[in-house]
mmCIF file of C-alpha atoms and ligand atoms in Angstrom:
data_model
loop_
_atom_site.group_PDB
_atom_site.id
_atom_site.type_symbol
_atom_site.label_atom_id
_atom_site.label_comp_id
_atom_site.label_asym_id
_atom_site.label_seq_id
_atom_site.Cartn_x
_atom_site.Cartn_y
_atom_site.Cartn_z
ATOM 1 C CA MET A 1099 90.734 141.572 145.678
ATOM 2 C CA LEU A 1100 89.610 143.020 149.004
ATOM 3 C CA ASP A 1101 90.673 146.479 150.079
ATOM 4 C CA ARG A 1102 91.535 147.457 153.647
ATOM 5 C CA GLN A 1103 87.837 147.959 154.436
ATOM 6 C CA GLU A 1104 87.095 144.458 153.053
ATOM 7 C CA ARG A 1105 85.263 145.827 150.026
ATOM 8 C CA GLU A 1106 85.584 143.560 146.982
ATOM 9 C CA ILE A 1107 87.097 145.757 144.267
ATOM 10 C CA SER A 1108 86.087 144.357 140.887
ATOM 11 C CA TYR A 1109 85.311 147.400 138.738
ATOM 12 C CA LEU A 1110 87.746 149.629 136.846
ATOM 13 C CA ARG A 1111 86.856 152.905 135.130
ATOM 14 C CA LEU A 1112 89.421 153.809 132.500
ATOM 15 C CA SER A 1113 89.562 157.330 131.057
ATOM 16 C CA VAL A 1114 90.863 156.979 127.504
ATOM 17 C CA THR A 1115 91.086 160.735 126.755
ATOM 18 C CA ASP A 1116 90.607 164.013 128.591
ATOM 19 C CA LEU A 1117 89.265 165.656 125.419
ATOM 20 C CA CYS A 1118 85.611 166.049 124.547
ATOM 21 C CA ASN A 1119 83.469 167.333 121.716
ATOM 22 C CA CYS A 1120 81.164 168.968 124.298
ATOM 23 C CA ARG A 1121 81.866 171.521 127.010
ATOM 24 C CA CYS A 1122 79.245 170.765 129.642
ATOM 25 C CA THR A 1123 79.081 173.804 131.924
ATOM 26 C CA TYR A 1124 79.647 171.757 135.113
ATOM 27 C CA CYS A 1125 82.478 169.685 133.679
ATOM 28 C CA MET A 1126 84.708 171.570 131.249
ATOM 29 C CA PRO A 1127 85.826 175.157 130.649
ATOM 30 C CA GLU A 1128 84.183 176.859 127.689
ATOM 31 C CA ASN A 1129 87.412 176.865 125.684
ATOM 32 C CA GLY A 1130 88.277 173.273 126.477
ATOM 33 C CA VAL A 1131 91.444 172.035 128.136
ATOM 34 C CA PRO A 1132 95.005 172.421 126.840
ATOM 35 C CA LYS A 1133 95.686 169.500 124.523
ATOM 36 C CA LEU A 1134 98.257 167.179 126.052
ATOM 37 C CA ALA A 1135 100.987 165.772 123.838
ATOM 38 C CA HIS A 1136 100.014 162.394 122.380
ATOM 39 C CA SER A 1137 102.834 160.858 124.423
ATOM 40 C CA ASP A 1138 101.293 162.172 127.679
ATOM 41 C CA ILE A 1139 98.163 160.090 127.148
ATOM 42 C CA LEU A 1140 98.201 156.339 127.681
ATOM 43 C CA SER A 1141 98.783 154.379 124.489
ATOM 44 C CA PHE A 1142 96.534 151.438 123.613
ATOM 45 C CA GLU A 1143 99.329 149.047 124.608
ATOM 46 C CA GLU A 1144 99.790 150.755 127.992
ATOM 47 C CA MET A 1145 96.050 150.587 128.635
ATOM 48 C CA GLU A 1146 95.951 146.920 127.743
ATOM 49 C CA ALA A 1147 98.874 146.166 130.086
ATOM 50 C CA ILE A 1148 97.162 148.045 132.942
ATOM 51 C CA VAL A 1149 93.842 146.270 132.379
ATOM 52 C CA ARG A 1150 95.630 142.918 132.186
ATOM 53 C CA ALA A 1151 97.395 143.604 135.497
ATOM 54 C CA ALA A 1152 94.153 144.797 137.110
ATOM 55 C CA ALA A 1153 92.321 141.684 135.877
ATOM 56 C CA SER A 1154 94.982 139.504 137.517
ATOM 57 C CA LEU A 1155 93.931 141.157 140.830
ATOM 58 C CA GLY A 1156 90.223 140.459 140.347
ATOM 59 C CA ILE A 1157 88.953 143.347 138.230
ATOM 60 C CA ARG A 1158 86.124 141.859 136.148
ATOM 61 C CA LYS A 1159 84.172 144.835 134.840
ATOM 62 C CA LEU A 1160 85.738 147.600 132.776
ATOM 63 C CA ARG A 1161 84.059 150.904 131.947
ATOM 64 C CA ILE A 1162 85.604 153.056 129.230
ATOM 65 C CA THR A 1163 85.096 156.748 129.821
ATOM 66 C CA GLY A 1164 86.732 160.144 129.270
ATOM 67 C CA GLY A 1165 86.486 163.049 128.321
ATOM 68 C CA GLU A 1166 84.408 161.687 125.530
ATOM 69 C CA PRO A 1167 85.686 158.185 124.747
ATOM 70 C CA LEU A 1168 84.313 158.303 121.194
ATOM 71 C CA VAL A 1169 86.676 161.147 120.228
ATOM 72 C CA ARG A 1170 89.687 158.892 120.855
ATOM 73 C CA ARG A 1171 90.894 157.775 117.431
ATOM 74 C CA GLY A 1172 90.764 154.003 117.015
ATOM 75 C CA ILE A 1173 88.259 153.537 119.855
ATOM 76 C CA VAL A 1174 86.753 150.443 118.199
ATOM 77 C CA ASP A 1175 90.178 148.755 118.055
ATOM 78 C CA LEU A 1176 90.822 149.733 121.661
ATOM 79 C CA VAL A 1177 87.529 148.169 122.774
ATOM 80 C CA ARG A 1178 88.455 145.007 120.882
ATOM 81 C CA MET A 1179 91.868 144.845 122.614
ATOM 82 C CA LEU A 1180 90.467 145.412 126.085
ATOM 83 C CA ALA A 1181 87.505 143.055 125.672
ATOM 84 C CA ALA A 1182 89.993 140.273 124.853
ATOM 85 C CA VAL A 1183 91.903 140.630 128.143
ATOM 86 C CA PRO A 1184 91.527 137.377 130.111
ATOM 87 C CA GLY A 1185 89.393 137.840 133.226
ATOM 88 C CA ILE A 1186 87.463 140.870 131.949
ATOM 89 C CA ASN A 1187 83.825 139.750 131.772
ATOM 90 C CA GLU A 1188 82.216 142.952 130.663
ATOM 91 C CA VAL A 1189 83.333 146.097 128.827
ATOM 92 C CA THR A 1190 80.938 149.048 129.058
ATOM 93 C CA MET A 1191 81.171 152.717 128.140
ATOM 94 C CA THR A 1192 79.921 156.065 129.440
ATOM 95 C CA THR A 1193 79.368 158.478 126.568
ATOM 96 C CA ASN A 1194 77.458 161.591 125.605
ATOM 97 C CA ALA A 1195 76.364 159.501 122.561
ATOM 98 C CA THR A 1196 76.581 162.395 120.101
ATOM 99 C CA LEU A 1197 79.060 160.407 117.972
ATOM 100 C CA LEU A 1198 77.578 157.002 118.724
ATOM 101 C CA ALA A 1199 75.205 156.618 115.776
ATOM 102 C CA ALA A 1200 78.049 155.870 113.359
ATOM 103 C CA LEU A 1201 79.969 153.608 115.753
ATOM 104 C CA ALA A 1202 77.394 151.554 117.642
ATOM 105 C CA VAL A 1203 77.422 148.482 115.380
ATOM 106 C CA ASP A 1204 81.236 148.305 115.245
ATOM 107 C CA LEU A 1205 81.580 148.823 118.993
ATOM 108 C CA LYS A 1206 79.137 146.001 119.662
ATOM 109 C CA ALA A 1207 81.035 143.724 117.278
ATOM 110 C CA ALA A 1208 84.302 144.671 119.004
ATOM 111 C CA GLY A 1209 82.986 143.424 122.345
ATOM 112 C CA LEU A 1210 81.299 146.410 123.992
ATOM 113 C CA SER A 1211 78.393 145.067 126.060
ATOM 114 C CA ARG A 1212 76.390 148.181 126.793
ATOM 115 C CA VAL A 1213 76.431 151.947 127.231
ATOM 116 C CA ASN A 1214 75.457 154.572 129.777
ATOM 117 C CA VAL A 1215 74.420 157.750 128.006
ATOM 118 C CA SER A 1216 74.626 161.170 129.659
ATOM 119 C CA LEU A 1217 71.516 163.235 128.998
ATOM 120 C CA ASP A 1218 70.708 166.146 131.293
ATOM 121 C CA THR A 1219 67.719 167.517 129.389
ATOM 122 C CA LEU A 1220 65.266 166.642 126.626
ATOM 123 C CA ASP A 1221 64.930 170.231 125.488
ATOM 124 C CA PRO A 1222 67.068 170.991 122.402
ATOM 125 C CA ALA A 1223 67.897 174.598 123.356
ATOM 126 C CA ARG A 1224 68.691 173.637 126.926
ATOM 127 C CA TYR A 1225 70.831 170.734 125.703
ATOM 128 C CA GLN A 1226 72.874 173.168 123.658
ATOM 129 C CA ALA A 1227 73.149 175.569 126.593
ATOM 130 C CA ILE A 1228 74.340 172.838 128.991
ATOM 131 C CA THR A 1229 76.744 171.097 126.611
ATOM 132 C CA ARG A 1230 77.686 174.385 124.872
ATOM 133 C CA ARG A 1231 78.386 172.448 121.653
ATOM 134 C CA GLY A 1232 76.185 169.384 121.515
ATOM 135 C CA HIS A 1233 72.921 168.790 119.674
ATOM 136 C CA LEU A 1234 70.162 166.828 121.347
ATOM 137 C CA GLU A 1235 69.194 165.160 118.072
ATOM 138 C CA ASP A 1236 72.693 163.636 117.757
ATOM 139 C CA ALA A 1237 72.512 162.185 121.264
ATOM 140 C CA LEU A 1238 69.045 160.740 120.590
ATOM 141 C CA ALA A 1239 70.274 159.269 117.287
ATOM 142 C CA GLY A 1240 73.147 157.697 119.252
ATOM 143 C CA LEU A 1241 70.701 156.195 121.737
ATOM 144 C CA ARG A 1242 68.545 154.742 118.949
ATOM 145 C CA ALA A 1243 71.594 153.297 117.210
ATOM 146 C CA ALA A 1244 72.844 151.766 120.460
ATOM 147 C CA HIS A 1245 69.478 150.080 120.943
ATOM 148 C CA ARG A 1246 69.396 148.784 117.375
ATOM 149 C CA ALA A 1247 72.946 147.462 117.760
ATOM 150 C CA GLY A 1248 71.999 145.566 120.929
ATOM 151 C CA LEU A 1249 74.130 147.614 123.338
ATOM 152 C CA ASP A 1250 71.601 146.799 126.055
ATOM 153 C CA PRO A 1251 70.631 147.453 128.783
ATOM 154 C CA ILE A 1252 70.929 151.155 128.026
ATOM 155 C CA LYS A 1253 71.073 153.466 131.032
ATOM 156 C CA VAL A 1254 70.647 157.232 130.909
ATOM 157 C CA ASN A 1255 72.589 159.374 133.408
ATOM 158 C CA CYS A 1256 71.158 162.775 134.273
ATOM 159 C CA VAL A 1257 73.027 165.201 136.536
ATOM 160 C CA LEU A 1258 70.585 167.241 138.619
ATOM 161 C CA MET A 1259 71.167 170.991 138.634
ATOM 162 C CA GLY A 1260 68.925 173.263 140.689
ATOM 163 C CA GLY A 1261 67.452 176.033 138.540
ATOM 164 C CA VAL A 1262 68.604 174.277 135.359
ATOM 165 C CA ASN A 1263 66.869 170.921 134.793
ATOM 166 C CA VAL A 1264 64.983 169.885 137.926
ATOM 167 C CA ASP A 1265 61.719 170.932 136.246
ATOM 168 C CA GLU A 1266 62.322 168.129 133.699
ATOM 169 C CA VAL A 1267 62.689 165.244 136.139
ATOM 170 C CA THR A 1268 59.321 163.673 135.325
ATOM 171 C CA ARG A 1269 59.873 163.883 131.578
ATOM 172 C CA ILE A 1270 63.411 162.501 131.694
ATOM 173 C CA ALA A 1271 62.408 159.703 134.078
ATOM 174 C CA GLY A 1272 59.660 158.875 131.561
ATOM 175 C CA LEU A 1273 62.337 157.549 129.179
ATOM 176 C CA ALA A 1274 62.230 154.424 131.356
ATOM 177 C CA ARG A 1275 58.441 154.012 131.071
ATOM 178 C CA ASN A 1276 58.664 151.323 128.382
ATOM 179 C CA GLY A 1277 62.132 150.119 129.329
ATOM 180 C CA ALA A 1278 64.011 148.198 126.667
ATOM 181 C CA ASP A 1279 60.801 148.085 124.590
ATOM 182 C CA GLY A 1280 60.649 151.880 124.233
ATOM 183 C CA PRO A 1281 61.901 153.591 121.058
ATOM 184 C CA LEU A 1282 65.182 154.543 122.726
ATOM 185 C CA GLY A 1283 65.492 151.258 124.612
ATOM 186 C CA VAL A 1284 66.250 152.949 127.939
ATOM 187 C CA SER A 1285 66.136 150.380 130.754
ATOM 188 C CA SER A 1286 67.002 152.772 133.535
ATOM 189 C CA VAL A 1287 67.262 156.517 134.120
ATOM 190 C CA ARG A 1288 69.657 157.428 136.894
ATOM 191 C CA PHE A 1289 69.665 160.870 138.485
ATOM 192 C CA ILE A 1290 73.039 161.916 139.850
ATOM 193 C CA GLU A 1291 73.726 164.587 142.430
ATOM 194 C CA LEU A 1292 76.032 167.283 141.101
ATOM 195 C CA MET A 1293 79.405 166.984 142.831
ATOM 196 C CA PRO A 1294 81.410 170.129 143.673
ATOM 197 C CA MET A 1295 84.529 169.558 141.604
ATOM 198 C CA GLY A 1296 86.224 171.182 138.644
ATOM 199 C CA GLU A 1297 84.132 173.767 136.838
ATOM 200 C CA CYS A 1298 81.157 173.652 139.187
ATOM 201 C CA ALA A 1299 83.129 173.670 142.460
ATOM 202 C CA CYS A 1300 82.360 177.370 142.965
ATOM 203 C CA TRP A 1301 78.744 177.294 141.767
ATOM 204 C CA PRO A 1302 76.101 178.589 144.170
ATOM 205 C CA ARG A 1303 74.795 176.046 146.672
ATOM 206 C CA GLN A 1304 71.276 176.180 145.179
ATOM 207 C CA ARG A 1305 72.538 174.285 142.132
ATOM 208 C CA PHE A 1306 73.468 171.275 144.313
ATOM 209 C CA VAL A 1307 70.082 169.727 144.948
ATOM 210 C CA PRO A 1308 69.577 166.433 146.771
ATOM 211 C CA ALA A 1309 68.289 163.689 144.504
ATOM 212 C CA ASP A 1310 65.249 163.477 146.775
ATOM 213 C CA VAL A 1311 63.728 166.060 144.381
ATOM 214 C CA VAL A 1312 63.125 163.047 142.118
ATOM 215 C CA LEU A 1313 61.058 161.347 144.816
ATOM 216 C CA ASP A 1314 59.119 164.602 145.302
ATOM 217 C CA ALA A 1315 58.424 164.841 141.555
ATOM 218 C CA LEU A 1316 57.441 161.169 141.261
ATOM 219 C CA PRO A 1317 55.797 160.250 144.578
ATOM 220 C CA GLY A 1318 54.645 156.896 143.157
ATOM 221 C CA LEU A 1319 58.205 155.549 142.946
ATOM 222 C CA GLU A 1320 58.648 152.359 144.932
ATOM 223 C CA PRO A 1321 62.089 151.206 146.120
ATOM 224 C CA VAL A 1322 63.255 148.044 144.362
ATOM 225 C CA ARG A 1323 66.784 147.349 145.530
ATOM 226 C CA GLY A 1324 70.247 148.790 145.666
ATOM 227 C CA ASP A 1325 72.583 148.263 142.756
ATOM 228 C CA GLY A 1326 75.992 149.150 144.237
ATOM 229 C CA VAL A 1327 76.092 152.922 144.491
ATOM 230 C CA THR A 1328 72.635 153.349 142.884
ATOM 231 C CA GLN A 1329 69.323 153.041 144.718
ATOM 232 C CA LEU A 1330 66.735 151.715 142.303
ATOM 233 C CA PHE A 1331 63.028 152.538 142.179
ATOM 234 C CA ARG A 1332 60.140 151.526 139.949
ATOM 235 C CA MET A 1333 56.909 153.260 139.007
ATOM 236 C CA PRO A 1334 53.968 150.842 139.052
ATOM 237 C CA GLY A 1335 53.310 149.830 135.431
ATOM 238 C CA TRP A 1336 56.687 150.999 134.104
ATOM 239 C CA ARG A 1337 59.060 148.464 132.577
ATOM 240 C CA GLY A 1338 62.283 150.345 133.310
ATOM 241 C CA THR A 1339 63.701 151.618 136.589
ATOM 242 C CA VAL A 1340 64.636 155.000 138.030
ATOM 243 C CA GLY A 1341 67.896 155.195 139.973
ATOM 244 C CA LEU A 1342 69.304 157.726 142.404
ATOM 245 C CA ILE A 1343 73.040 158.228 142.828
ATOM 246 C CA ARG A 1344 73.442 160.353 145.918
ATOM 247 C CA PRO A 1345 77.117 160.866 146.800
ATOM 248 C CA LEU A 1346 76.338 163.958 148.881
ATOM 249 C CA SER A 1347 73.031 163.308 150.577
ATOM 250 C CA HIS A 1348 73.485 159.525 151.058
ATOM 251 C CA ARG A 1349 77.157 158.693 151.119
ATOM 252 C CA PHE A 1350 77.615 155.230 149.597
ATOM 253 C CA CYS A 1351 81.366 154.724 150.122
ATOM 254 C CA SER A 1352 80.876 151.434 151.977
ATOM 255 C CA GLU A 1353 79.334 150.009 148.765
ATOM 256 C CA CYS A 1354 82.027 151.381 146.447
ATOM 257 C CA ASN A 1355 83.708 148.625 144.439
ATOM 258 C CA ARG A 1356 85.643 150.712 141.905
ATOM 259 C CA ILE A 1357 88.997 152.196 141.079
ATOM 260 C CA ARG A 1358 89.837 154.665 138.322
ATOM 261 C CA ILE A 1359 92.677 155.265 135.892
ATOM 262 C CA THR A 1360 93.165 158.787 134.507
ATOM 263 C CA SER A 1361 93.931 159.358 130.842
ATOM 264 C CA ASP A 1362 97.567 160.090 131.754
ATOM 265 C CA GLY A 1363 97.984 156.808 133.577
ATOM 266 C CA ARG A 1364 97.419 157.469 137.266
ATOM 267 C CA LEU A 1365 95.445 155.165 139.489
ATOM 268 C CA LYS A 1366 92.862 156.963 141.601
ATOM 269 C CA PRO A 1367 91.586 154.674 144.360
ATOM 270 C CA CYS A 1368 88.838 157.217 145.197
ATOM 271 C CA LEU A 1369 87.212 159.817 142.942
ATOM 272 C CA HIS A 1370 87.341 162.429 145.703
ATOM 273 C CA SER A 1371 90.794 161.848 147.119
ATOM 274 C CA SER A 1372 93.990 163.552 145.937
ATOM 275 C CA THR A 1373 95.863 160.240 146.173
ATOM 276 C CA GLU A 1374 97.142 159.110 142.784
ATOM 277 C CA ILE A 1375 99.530 156.300 141.941
ATOM 278 C CA PRO A 1376 101.508 156.778 138.725
ATOM 279 C CA LEU A 1377 101.469 153.612 136.636
ATOM 280 C CA ARG A 1378 103.335 154.722 133.522
ATOM 281 C CA GLY A 1379 106.692 153.095 133.019
ATOM 282 C CA LEU A 1380 105.796 150.119 135.226
ATOM 283 C CA GLU A 1381 105.641 146.617 133.806
ATOM 284 C CA GLY A 1382 104.958 143.047 134.907
ATOM 285 C CA PRO A 1383 105.082 142.425 138.676
ATOM 286 C CA GLU A 1384 105.846 146.092 139.419
ATOM 287 C CA LEU A 1385 102.686 147.202 137.658
ATOM 288 C CA VAL A 1386 100.590 144.581 139.445
ATOM 289 C CA GLU A 1387 102.111 145.598 142.786
ATOM 290 C CA ALA A 1388 101.355 149.301 142.239
ATOM 291 C CA ILE A 1389 97.706 148.505 141.452
ATOM 292 C CA ARG A 1390 97.500 146.156 144.440
ATOM 293 C CA ARG A 1391 98.801 148.954 146.686
ATOM 294 C CA GLY A 1392 96.224 151.358 145.260
ATOM 295 C CA ILE A 1393 93.343 148.947 145.808
ATOM 296 C CA TYR A 1394 94.418 148.004 149.321
ATOM 297 C CA GLY A 1395 94.835 151.622 150.374
ATOM 298 C CA LYS A 1396 91.506 152.825 148.926
ATOM 299 C CA PRO A 1397 90.202 155.500 151.336
ATOM 300 C CA ALA A 1398 87.279 154.449 153.532
ATOM 301 C CA GLN A 1399 85.128 157.408 152.519
ATOM 302 C CA HIS A 1400 85.005 160.953 151.176
ATOM 303 C CA HIS A 1401 84.072 164.037 153.227
ATOM 304 C CA MET A 1402 82.219 166.019 150.588
ATOM 305 C CA ASP A 1403 78.956 165.983 152.490
ATOM 306 C CA ARG A 1404 80.632 167.875 155.361
ATOM 307 C CA THR A 1405 83.027 170.146 153.474
ATOM 308 C CA HIS A 1406 81.130 170.661 150.203
ATOM 309 C CA ALA A 1407 84.470 170.219 148.448
ATOM 310 C CA SER A 1408 86.066 167.307 146.679
ATOM 311 C CA GLU A 1409 89.696 166.711 147.620
ATOM 312 C CA SER A 1410 90.421 165.519 144.091
ATOM 313 C CA LEU A 1411 92.979 167.667 142.301
ATOM 314 C CA ARG A 1412 91.484 166.656 138.950
ATOM 315 C CA ALA A 1413 88.559 167.805 136.883
ATOM 316 C CA MET A 1414 85.938 165.244 135.896
ATOM 317 C CA ASN A 1415 86.975 165.116 132.217
ATOM 318 C CA GLU A 1416 90.397 163.764 133.268
ATOM 319 C CA ILE A 1417 88.955 161.124 135.577
ATOM 320 C CA GLY A 1418 85.847 160.046 133.744
ATOM 321 C CA GLY A 1419 83.139 160.333 136.387
HETATM 322 N N1 SAM B 2281 81.774 162.299 128.102
HETATM 323 C C1 SAM B 2281 81.145 161.167 128.680
HETATM 324 C C2 SAM B 2281 79.784 161.506 129.216
HETATM 325 O O1 SAM B 2281 79.491 162.678 129.402
HETATM 326 O O2 SAM B 2281 79.029 160.576 129.470
HETATM 327 C C3 SAM B 2281 81.970 160.451 129.725
HETATM 328 C C4 SAM B 2281 82.748 161.294 130.698
HETATM 329 S S1 SAM B 2281 81.775 162.267 131.824
HETATM 330 C C5 SAM B 2281 83.039 163.047 132.781
HETATM 331 C C6 SAM B 2281 81.131 160.999 132.880
HETATM 332 C C7 SAM B 2281 79.942 161.389 133.720
HETATM 333 O O3 SAM B 2281 80.340 162.316 134.713
HETATM 334 C C8 SAM B 2281 78.804 162.053 132.950
HETATM 335 O O4 SAM B 2281 77.605 161.354 133.209
HETATM 336 C C9 SAM B 2281 78.739 163.442 133.527
HETATM 337 O O5 SAM B 2281 77.438 163.954 133.532
HETATM 338 C C10 SAM B 2281 79.268 163.206 134.932
HETATM 339 N N2 SAM B 2281 79.779 164.393 135.601
HETATM 340 C C11 SAM B 2281 80.711 165.265 135.153
HETATM 341 N N3 SAM B 2281 80.942 166.216 136.076
HETATM 342 C C12 SAM B 2281 80.140 165.950 137.140
HETATM 343 C C13 SAM B 2281 79.907 166.558 138.417
HETATM 344 N N4 SAM B 2281 80.563 167.645 138.784
HETATM 345 N N5 SAM B 2281 79.020 165.977 139.239
HETATM 346 C C14 SAM B 2281 78.342 164.853 138.881
HETATM 347 N N6 SAM B 2281 78.523 164.228 137.708
HETATM 348 C C15 SAM B 2281 79.397 164.773 136.847
HETATM 349 FE FE1 SF4 B 2282 82.260 166.070 127.847
HETATM 350 FE FE2 SF4 B 2282 81.077 164.264 129.326
HETATM 351 FE FE3 SF4 B 2282 82.292 166.373 130.498
HETATM 352 FE FE4 SF4 B 2282 80.066 166.751 129.100
HETATM 353 S S1 SF4 B 2282 80.265 165.541 130.977
HETATM 354 S S2 SF4 B 2282 81.963 167.958 128.924
HETATM 355 S S3 SF4 B 2282 80.202 165.245 127.527
HETATM 356 S S4 SF4 B 2282 83.288 164.773 129.372
#
């Protein structure tokens, strides 16, 4: 359906847990987050009812996220349930991939179309420092398994952090050199500007670098086209693409086609707004109406570029990025 700004809203991001096996410095506190009671997190049945209601309003693409979606017990069954909802054309997932190697084949069979894998460095020690708990080799094994299982096209997401990983831009972008034919099957590497929310909200300004550093590092990049909120580029001779997601330096709100559901069942029409619509306890027409209200009232834009602060009251692990 169309929102008040006449944007066609067709994409839902569903956070299926706020827990994670990593503790990325910009996303989660070192000691993790207090574990919510099982009953505070949406059940599979509640998620299915929400997705069904959203699909009746024109949501066609569903992205499963978290926290780390692969730590949610029964994730393969959940994917199967959600992929079967009438109207949903595509179920995708954003994951750190460290647990993906063992699950890729089953997820594909359950109806998952493809994955976006978060990878902020290709240096093992740096990977451990950024994720605090993760091992690069596990993430790479997850990527390989995803490719073998046919979870294509595989996209890599890399959050840019000044003084942390900007020196690796060329190497990370190089994952897209051979596109789907490369050993990790990466069709696109997308560099994302770090957003001031949650753990990194009080980081020094130098960490928040514009994604133009990618264009400086790879001056041969040629613009291809926009893909919603991502601007795509190609290096002559490369099979895959390089994308820039620039919420701060190039606000893309007029292209935004998405809504989000937090792991505790609140609809967030905008990642950076404090507006949340509680969906738990609603059923049938009431549930559809609450989602319709959320979509229609989606804010026109965020103000992060001016204020350097997100108005969201939530950390990223609760929303799912
Ligand atoms: N655990 C999964 C993962 O890391 O892919 C899914 C959830 S994670 C919250 C989703 C995405 O949000 C990841 O790509 C992560 O890098 C990104 N992210 C988290 N905090 C961010 C921030 N402050 N600014 C920009 N991206 C952020
Ligand atoms: Fe976990 Fe993803 Fe947040 Fe890293 S970015 S701590 S992997 S939820």
